[in-house]
Coordinates of C-alpha atoms in Angstrom, one line a residue:
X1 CA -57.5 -69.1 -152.6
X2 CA -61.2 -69.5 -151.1
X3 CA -62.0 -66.9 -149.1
X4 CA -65.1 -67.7 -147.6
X5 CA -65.2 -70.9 -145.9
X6 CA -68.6 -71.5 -144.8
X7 CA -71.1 -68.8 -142.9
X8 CA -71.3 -69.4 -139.2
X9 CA -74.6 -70.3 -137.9
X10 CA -74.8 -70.0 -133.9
X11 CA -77.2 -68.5 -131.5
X12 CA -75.7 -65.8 -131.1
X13 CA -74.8 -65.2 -134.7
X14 CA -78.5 -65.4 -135.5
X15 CA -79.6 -62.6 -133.2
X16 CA -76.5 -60.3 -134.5
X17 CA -78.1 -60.9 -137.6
X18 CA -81.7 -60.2 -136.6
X19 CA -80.8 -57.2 -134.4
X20 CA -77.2 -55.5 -136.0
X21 CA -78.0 -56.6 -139.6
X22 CA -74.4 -58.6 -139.0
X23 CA -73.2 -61.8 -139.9
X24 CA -70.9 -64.5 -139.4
X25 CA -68.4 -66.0 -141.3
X26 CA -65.3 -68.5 -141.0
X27 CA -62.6 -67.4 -143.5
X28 CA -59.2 -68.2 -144.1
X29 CA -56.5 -67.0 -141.7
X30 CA -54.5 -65.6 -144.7
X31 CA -57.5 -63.4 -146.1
X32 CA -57.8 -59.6 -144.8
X33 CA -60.4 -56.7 -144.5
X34 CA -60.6 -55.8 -148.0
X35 CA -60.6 -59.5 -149.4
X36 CA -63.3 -60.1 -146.5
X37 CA -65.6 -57.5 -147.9
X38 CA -65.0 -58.1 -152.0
X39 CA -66.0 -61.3 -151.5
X40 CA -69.0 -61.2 -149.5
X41 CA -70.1 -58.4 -152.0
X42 CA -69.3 -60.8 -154.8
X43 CA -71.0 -64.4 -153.4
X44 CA -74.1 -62.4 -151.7
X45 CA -74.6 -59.3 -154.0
X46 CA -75.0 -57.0 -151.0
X47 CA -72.9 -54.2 -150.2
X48 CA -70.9 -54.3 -146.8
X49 CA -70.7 -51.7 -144.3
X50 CA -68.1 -52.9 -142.2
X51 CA -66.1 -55.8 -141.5
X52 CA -64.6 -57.2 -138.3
X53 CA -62.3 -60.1 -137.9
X54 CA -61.2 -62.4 -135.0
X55 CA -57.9 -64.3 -135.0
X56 CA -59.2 -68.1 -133.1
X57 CA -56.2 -69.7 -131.2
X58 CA -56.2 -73.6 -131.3
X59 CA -56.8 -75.2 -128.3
X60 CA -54.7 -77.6 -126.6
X61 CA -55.7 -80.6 -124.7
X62 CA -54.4 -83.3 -122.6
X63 CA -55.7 -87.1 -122.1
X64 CA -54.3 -89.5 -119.2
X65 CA -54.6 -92.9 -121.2
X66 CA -53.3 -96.6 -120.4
X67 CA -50.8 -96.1 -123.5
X68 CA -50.2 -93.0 -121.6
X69 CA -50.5 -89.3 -122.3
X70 CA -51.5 -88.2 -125.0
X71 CA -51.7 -84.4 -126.5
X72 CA -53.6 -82.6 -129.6
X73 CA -54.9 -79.7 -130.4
X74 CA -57.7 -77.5 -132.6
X75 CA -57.2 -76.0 -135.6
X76 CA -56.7 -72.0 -135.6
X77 CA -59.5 -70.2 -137.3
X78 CA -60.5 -67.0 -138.7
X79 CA -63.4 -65.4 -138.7
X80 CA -65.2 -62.7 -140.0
X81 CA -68.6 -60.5 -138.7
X82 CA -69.8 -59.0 -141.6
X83 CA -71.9 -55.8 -141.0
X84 CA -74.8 -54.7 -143.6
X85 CA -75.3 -51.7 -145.3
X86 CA -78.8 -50.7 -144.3
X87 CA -82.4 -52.7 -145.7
X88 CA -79.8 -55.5 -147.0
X89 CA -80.2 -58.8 -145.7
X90 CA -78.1 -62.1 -147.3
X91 CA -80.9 -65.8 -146.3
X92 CA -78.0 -68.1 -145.5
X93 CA -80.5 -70.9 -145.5
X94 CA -81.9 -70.5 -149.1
X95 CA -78.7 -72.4 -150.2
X96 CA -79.3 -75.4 -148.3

């Protein structure tokens, strides 16, 4: 099971970064805490501080068509704000 899915790379996820030594991360909606943090030590070789998770409800919507209506909806998502032990950074762009 992958636990990190892909770092999340916002405006507001930049300036957590710059200013709370925090990032972002989308993870999967099985993985906990402790998982969260053992893997981010392990891909990143920083040590983690603290970890925060947020639990993304899938969004419904509704379209008025010719063939009538029709209904969908997001996927749920996971994800995880990683905070830094201090003086550690992780460049999320030197992978690109």
């Amino acid at each position: 099971m992958s636990i990190l899915i892909k770092p999340i790379i916002t405006e507001k996820a930049t300036m957590q970064s710059e200013l709370l030594n925090a990032y972002a991360f989308e993870v999967n909606t099985k993985a906990n805490k402790v998982e969260i943090k053992k893997a981010v030590e392990a891909a990143y070789g920083v040590s983690v501080a603290k970890v925060r998770t947020i639990n993304v409800r899938p969004d419904r919507k509704t379209k008025f068509t010719k063939t009538g209506i029709q209904h969908g909806k997001t996927n749920a998502v996971k994800k995880a704000i990683v905070q830094l032990a201090e003086g550690e950074t992780i460049d999320l762009y030197a992978n690109m």
